[in-house]
């Protein structure tokens, strides 16, 4: 029988801890942590993610400011706003919700954020610090996955780990964290991507599979060995007439057939997703406490 990794439950527990920390700051007369989110345009998925982030901030007492731009905003306007937030001592952390419209150079935007306020951990300074294993803001999804691995005491030492997907936000940082010479690392990591020729051969040997390619229901039972740990990062939105919103989320894993072969597996929704938001809250708290850069 497999163990379900309950991200929703763990996220709830961590949220309570964060709320406690924020309360302590308040009681001691300190400055309440403050997150600013820049949202450009009206992309449906981005609207949903940002709404979740806002709600989570309110739940733990973190101040939240949303700055909206039309999707025809110029790059200069956006960079000016980021510069303004960089210099605003009242704001501890900032994120620019991705993706951005095509007239805007995403990398330039990321690099304009002060690394000390980059609670998404996307700035090259934070990525570089993470790679060499010194304190850094670590991007929210990989940080959330590591938290789940810690909570469920999943042994990663010397295990073979296959990461499917090589995005800057998930696949790449995940592969680094799993190989890091640390208690929650020391795995032998293989990264698979769209040009990999023998994915099934590789996943069949894996003790831990992290599916982060963004292709709904990609990982099937015949690709997974008995007793594997499977982490599903997929969040493909598909139309559904069974939900109030009119859509539902599909993971990168065919859960029903893969789960019976697993020792541990994350569901979608309720697995990695809730942990991502909690990691952002945690990073914002760290930013307010100046715990990464001091
Ligand atoms: N778009 C999808 N995921 C993320 C994220 O974690 N942060 C930001 N800023 N944009 C995203």
Short mmCIF file of C-alpha atoms and ligand atoms in Angstrom, two decimals:
data_model
loop_
_atom_site.label_atom_id
_atom_site.label_comp_id
_atom_site.label_asym_id
_atom_site.label_seq_id
_atom_site.Cartn_x
_atom_site.Cartn_y
_atom_site.Cartn_z
CA UNK A 1 0.00 0.00 0.00
CA UNK A 2 1.37 3.38 -0.95
CA UNK A 3 1.58 6.39 1.33
CA UNK A 4 -0.09 9.51 -0.01
CA UNK A 5 2.04 12.64 0.45
CA UNK A 6 -0.48 15.12 1.79
CA UNK A 7 0.88 18.50 0.70
CA UNK A 8 -2.27 20.28 1.75
CA UNK A 9 -1.96 19.04 5.33
CA UNK A 10 1.78 19.80 5.64
CA UNK A 11 1.25 23.22 4.04
CA UNK A 12 -1.45 23.94 6.63
CA UNK A 13 0.90 23.05 9.47
CA UNK A 14 3.71 25.22 8.11
CA UNK A 15 1.27 28.10 7.56
CA UNK A 16 0.37 27.93 11.24
CA UNK A 17 4.06 28.11 12.18
CA UNK A 18 4.55 31.13 9.91
CA UNK A 19 1.44 32.81 11.34
CA UNK A 20 2.95 32.27 14.81
CA UNK A 21 6.23 33.90 13.74
CA UNK A 22 4.41 36.89 12.23
CA UNK A 23 2.36 37.26 15.42
CA UNK A 24 5.57 37.27 17.47
CA UNK A 25 7.03 40.03 15.29
CA UNK A 26 3.84 42.03 15.78
CA UNK A 27 3.84 41.56 19.55
CA UNK A 28 7.45 42.71 19.72
CA UNK A 29 6.54 45.84 17.76
CA UNK A 30 8.56 44.77 14.72
CA UNK A 31 7.78 45.43 11.08
CA UNK A 32 5.18 43.11 9.57
CA UNK A 33 6.58 41.18 6.56
CA UNK A 34 5.33 42.65 3.30
CA UNK A 35 5.16 40.98 -0.13
CA UNK A 36 4.59 42.88 -3.39
CA UNK A 37 3.35 41.04 -6.46
CA UNK A 38 3.48 42.48 -9.96
CA UNK A 39 0.90 41.01 -12.33
CA UNK A 40 0.86 41.95 -16.01
CA UNK A 41 -2.24 41.31 -18.12
CA UNK A 42 -5.15 38.98 -17.46
CA UNK A 43 -3.79 35.45 -17.96
CA UNK A 44 -6.28 33.07 -16.30
CA UNK A 45 -3.73 30.77 -14.64
CA UNK A 46 -1.66 33.73 -13.37
CA UNK A 47 -4.80 35.36 -11.93
CA UNK A 48 -5.56 32.14 -10.04
CA UNK A 49 -2.00 31.74 -8.73
CA UNK A 50 -1.84 35.35 -7.56
CA UNK A 51 -5.24 35.09 -5.87
CA UNK A 52 -3.96 32.02 -3.98
CA UNK A 53 -0.82 33.89 -2.94
CA UNK A 54 -2.88 36.84 -1.70
CA UNK A 55 -5.19 34.60 0.31
CA UNK A 56 -2.27 32.73 1.87
CA UNK A 57 -0.57 36.01 2.88
CA UNK A 58 -3.77 37.16 4.58
CA UNK A 59 -4.08 33.83 6.39
CA UNK A 60 -0.66 34.21 8.03
CA UNK A 61 -0.76 37.99 8.55
CA UNK A 62 1.79 38.95 5.88
CA UNK A 63 1.04 42.28 4.19
CA UNK A 64 0.30 41.92 0.49
CA UNK A 65 0.35 44.54 -2.25
CA UNK A 66 -0.76 43.74 -5.79
CA UNK A 67 0.50 45.97 -8.58
CA UNK A 68 -1.28 45.45 -11.89
CA UNK A 69 -0.22 46.48 -15.38
CA UNK A 70 -2.07 46.18 -18.69
CA UNK A 71 -0.54 43.64 -21.06
CA UNK A 72 0.73 46.43 -23.34
CA UNK A 73 2.95 47.86 -20.58
CA UNK A 74 6.43 48.85 -21.77
CA UNK A 75 9.54 47.21 -20.41
CA UNK A 76 10.73 50.56 -19.06
CA UNK A 77 7.56 51.14 -17.10
CA UNK A 78 7.90 47.73 -15.53
CA UNK A 79 11.60 48.20 -14.74
CA UNK A 80 10.85 51.58 -13.16
CA UNK A 81 8.26 50.02 -10.87
CA UNK A 82 10.67 47.25 -9.85
CA UNK A 83 13.31 49.85 -9.11
CA UNK A 84 10.83 51.73 -6.96
CA UNK A 85 10.04 48.58 -4.97
CA UNK A 86 13.75 47.74 -4.64
CA UNK A 87 14.14 51.11 -2.89
CA UNK A 88 10.98 50.86 -0.79
CA UNK A 89 12.10 49.87 2.71
CA UNK A 90 8.56 48.95 3.65
CA UNK A 91 8.50 46.04 1.16
CA UNK A 92 10.56 42.97 2.05
CA UNK A 93 9.90 40.65 -0.87
CA UNK A 94 8.79 41.03 -4.49
CA UNK A 95 7.74 38.70 -7.26
CA UNK A 96 6.83 39.36 -10.87
CA UNK A 97 4.27 36.75 -11.92
CA UNK A 98 5.38 34.89 -15.05
CA UNK A 99 4.83 34.54 -17.98
CA UNK A 100 5.19 38.13 -19.24
CA UNK A 101 3.94 39.50 -22.59
CA UNK A 102 6.33 39.06 -25.49
CA UNK A 103 7.46 42.71 -25.73
CA UNK A 104 9.14 42.24 -22.36
CA UNK A 105 12.47 40.53 -21.79
CA UNK A 106 11.70 38.20 -18.89
CA UNK A 107 15.35 37.66 -17.98
CA UNK A 108 16.00 41.39 -17.86
CA UNK A 109 13.05 41.81 -15.51
CA UNK A 110 14.27 39.03 -13.20
CA UNK A 111 17.76 40.51 -13.12
CA UNK A 112 16.41 43.94 -12.17
CA UNK A 113 14.98 42.63 -8.90
CA UNK A 114 17.18 43.22 -5.86
CA UNK A 115 18.46 39.69 -4.97
CA UNK A 116 17.71 40.46 -1.32
CA UNK A 117 14.02 40.91 -2.20
CA UNK A 118 13.88 38.10 -4.77
CA UNK A 119 11.65 35.74 -2.76
CA UNK A 120 10.97 33.68 -5.91
CA UNK A 121 14.68 32.83 -6.03
CA UNK A 122 14.83 33.46 -9.78
CA UNK A 123 17.69 36.03 -9.79
CA UNK A 124 21.02 34.59 -11.00
CA UNK A 125 22.61 35.59 -7.69
CA UNK A 126 20.17 33.38 -5.79
CA UNK A 127 20.41 30.57 -8.34
CA UNK A 128 24.22 30.71 -8.09
CA UNK A 129 24.16 30.73 -4.29
CA UNK A 130 21.77 27.77 -4.28
CA UNK A 131 24.04 25.82 -6.65
CA UNK A 132 27.10 26.22 -4.41
CA UNK A 133 25.03 25.47 -1.31
CA UNK A 134 25.20 28.77 0.59
CA UNK A 135 22.11 30.58 1.98
CA UNK A 136 19.84 31.67 -0.87
CA UNK A 137 16.21 32.19 -1.73
CA UNK A 138 15.27 28.89 -3.32
CA UNK A 139 12.45 28.91 -5.83
CA UNK A 140 9.17 27.97 -4.25
CA UNK A 141 8.29 24.67 -5.96
CA UNK A 142 11.66 22.92 -5.44
CA UNK A 143 11.81 24.26 -1.87
CA UNK A 144 8.31 22.90 -1.24
CA UNK A 145 9.23 19.48 -2.62
CA UNK A 146 12.30 19.31 -0.35
CA UNK A 147 10.05 20.18 2.58
CA UNK A 148 7.74 17.25 1.71
CA UNK A 149 10.72 14.90 1.44
CA UNK A 150 11.84 16.07 4.89
CA UNK A 151 8.39 15.70 6.46
CA UNK A 152 7.90 12.15 5.21
CA UNK A 153 11.48 11.13 6.10
CA UNK A 154 12.07 9.96 2.55
CA UNK A 155 15.60 8.64 2.26
CA UNK A 156 17.49 10.29 -0.59
CA UNK A 157 21.04 9.17 0.36
CA UNK A 158 22.65 7.36 -2.56
CA UNK A 159 19.25 6.86 -4.21
CA UNK A 160 18.81 7.20 -7.93
CA UNK A 161 16.61 10.16 -8.77
CA UNK A 162 15.21 10.98 -12.19
CA UNK A 163 13.99 14.53 -12.76
CA UNK A 164 11.83 14.87 -15.89
CA UNK A 165 11.94 18.46 -17.14
CA UNK A 166 14.73 21.06 -17.14
CA UNK A 167 12.95 24.37 -16.54
CA UNK A 168 14.78 27.13 -14.65
CA UNK A 169 11.94 27.24 -12.12
CA UNK A 170 11.62 23.53 -11.27
CA UNK A 171 13.68 20.88 -13.12
CA UNK A 172 17.12 22.50 -12.93
CA UNK A 173 16.97 23.64 -9.28
CA UNK A 174 15.37 20.33 -8.26
CA UNK A 175 18.22 18.35 -9.80
CA UNK A 176 20.79 20.49 -7.93
CA UNK A 177 19.01 20.21 -4.57
CA UNK A 178 18.72 16.43 -4.84
CA UNK A 179 22.44 16.02 -5.57
CA UNK A 180 23.61 18.51 -2.93
CA UNK A 181 26.01 17.15 -0.29
CA UNK A 182 23.43 17.59 2.46
CA UNK A 183 21.17 15.46 4.63
CA UNK A 184 18.28 15.97 2.19
CA UNK A 185 20.36 15.28 -0.88
CA UNK A 186 23.20 12.97 -1.87
CA UNK A 187 21.06 11.38 -4.57
CA UNK A 188 22.46 10.32 -7.94
CA UNK A 189 20.49 12.52 -10.29
CA UNK A 190 19.58 12.06 -13.94
CA UNK A 191 17.76 14.85 -15.76
CA UNK A 192 15.49 13.84 -18.66
CA UNK A 193 14.02 16.28 -21.17
CA UNK A 194 12.42 16.51 -24.60
CA UNK A 195 15.55 15.22 -26.38
CA UNK A 196 16.11 12.26 -24.04
CA UNK A 197 15.84 9.07 -26.07
CA UNK A 198 15.27 6.40 -23.45
CA UNK A 199 13.16 7.98 -20.72
CA UNK A 200 11.39 4.77 -19.76
CA UNK A 201 14.68 2.88 -19.40
CA UNK A 202 15.86 5.57 -16.99
CA UNK A 203 12.65 6.03 -14.97
CA UNK A 204 12.36 2.24 -14.52
CA UNK A 205 15.67 2.29 -12.59
CA UNK A 206 14.74 5.30 -10.45
CA UNK A 207 14.10 5.18 -6.70
CA UNK A 208 12.68 8.72 -6.87
CA UNK A 209 10.94 10.27 -9.90
CA UNK A 210 10.15 13.97 -10.06
CA UNK A 211 7.81 14.65 -13.00
CA UNK A 212 8.01 18.31 -13.98
CA UNK A 213 7.66 18.38 -17.74
CA UNK A 214 4.18 19.92 -17.96
CA UNK A 215 2.64 17.16 -20.06
CA UNK A 216 -0.58 15.84 -18.55
CA UNK A 217 -0.59 12.14 -17.56
CA UNK A 218 2.88 11.51 -19.06
CA UNK A 219 4.22 9.06 -16.47
CA UNK A 220 2.48 5.69 -16.73
CA UNK A 221 2.71 2.53 -14.61
CA UNK A 222 4.98 0.71 -17.08
CA UNK A 223 7.62 3.46 -16.52
CA UNK A 224 7.84 3.07 -12.74
CA UNK A 225 9.55 0.41 -10.65
CA UNK A 226 7.91 -1.19 -7.64
CA UNK A 227 8.43 0.87 -4.45
CA UNK A 228 9.40 4.13 -6.17
CA UNK A 229 8.72 7.59 -4.75
CA UNK A 230 6.82 9.72 -7.28
CA UNK A 231 6.53 13.50 -7.03
CA UNK A 232 4.11 15.11 -9.51
CA UNK A 233 4.70 18.77 -10.30
CA UNK A 234 2.28 18.93 -13.25
CA UNK A 235 -0.58 21.43 -13.26
CA UNK A 236 -2.17 21.28 -16.69
CA UNK A 237 -5.58 22.98 -16.75
CA UNK A 238 -8.21 21.14 -18.76
CA UNK A 239 -11.89 21.93 -19.32
CA UNK A 240 -14.30 20.07 -17.06
CA UNK A 241 -18.05 20.21 -16.66
CA UNK A 242 -17.78 18.59 -13.23
CA UNK A 243 -16.24 21.58 -11.42
CA UNK A 244 -17.59 25.00 -10.49
CA UNK A 245 -14.69 26.81 -12.16
CA UNK A 246 -15.20 24.93 -15.45
CA UNK A 247 -11.69 23.45 -15.42
CA UNK A 248 -9.66 20.93 -13.46
CA UNK A 249 -5.98 20.29 -12.86
CA UNK A 250 -4.17 17.29 -14.29
CA UNK A 251 -0.76 16.15 -13.10
CA UNK A 252 2.13 14.77 -15.15
CA UNK A 253 1.49 11.36 -13.60
CA UNK A 254 -1.31 8.87 -14.36
CA UNK A 255 -2.05 8.64 -10.65
CA UNK A 256 -4.56 5.76 -10.60
CA UNK A 257 -2.27 3.29 -12.32
CA UNK A 258 1.07 4.56 -10.95
CA UNK A 259 0.09 4.88 -7.25
CA UNK A 260 -0.25 1.12 -6.54
CA UNK A 261 3.41 0.62 -7.52
CA UNK A 262 4.70 3.45 -5.28
CA UNK A 263 5.97 3.68 -1.72
CA UNK A 264 5.08 7.40 -1.69
CA UNK A 265 3.24 9.56 -4.21
CA UNK A 266 1.88 13.12 -4.37
CA UNK A 267 -1.66 13.73 -5.64
CA UNK A 268 -2.73 16.56 -7.98
CA UNK A 269 -4.25 18.72 -6.63
CA UNK A 270 -3.21 18.72 -2.97
CA UNK A 271 0.40 17.58 -3.35
CA UNK A 272 3.15 19.92 -4.48
CA UNK A 273 0.87 22.91 -5.27
CA UNK A 274 0.00 23.98 -1.71
CA UNK A 275 3.68 23.64 -0.71
CA UNK A 276 4.74 26.09 -3.43
CA UNK A 277 2.69 28.88 -1.88
CA UNK A 278 3.92 28.09 1.61
CA UNK A 279 7.55 28.31 0.44
CA UNK A 280 6.85 31.79 -0.89
CA UNK A 281 5.44 32.80 2.51
CA UNK A 282 8.51 31.33 4.20
CA UNK A 283 10.86 33.23 1.90
CA UNK A 284 8.97 36.46 2.58
CA UNK A 285 9.32 35.90 6.32
CA UNK A 286 13.05 35.22 5.87
CA UNK A 287 13.34 38.42 3.83
CA UNK A 288 11.68 40.47 6.59
CA UNK A 289 13.95 38.84 9.17
CA UNK A 290 16.96 39.42 6.89
CA UNK A 291 18.02 35.81 7.43
CA UNK A 292 19.49 35.04 4.01
CA UNK A 293 21.61 38.14 3.45
CA UNK A 294 22.73 39.89 6.63
N1 LIG B 1 4.57 31.42 -12.92
C1 LIG B 1 4.44 30.09 -12.66
N2 LIG B 1 5.02 29.79 -11.49
C2 LIG B 1 5.54 30.92 -10.99
C3 LIG B 1 6.26 31.24 -9.81
O1 LIG B 1 6.57 30.40 -8.96
N3 LIG B 1 6.60 32.54 -9.66
C4 LIG B 1 6.30 33.49 -10.59
N4 LIG B 1 6.70 34.73 -10.35
N5 LIG B 1 5.65 33.22 -11.69
C5 LIG B 1 5.26 31.94 -11.90
#
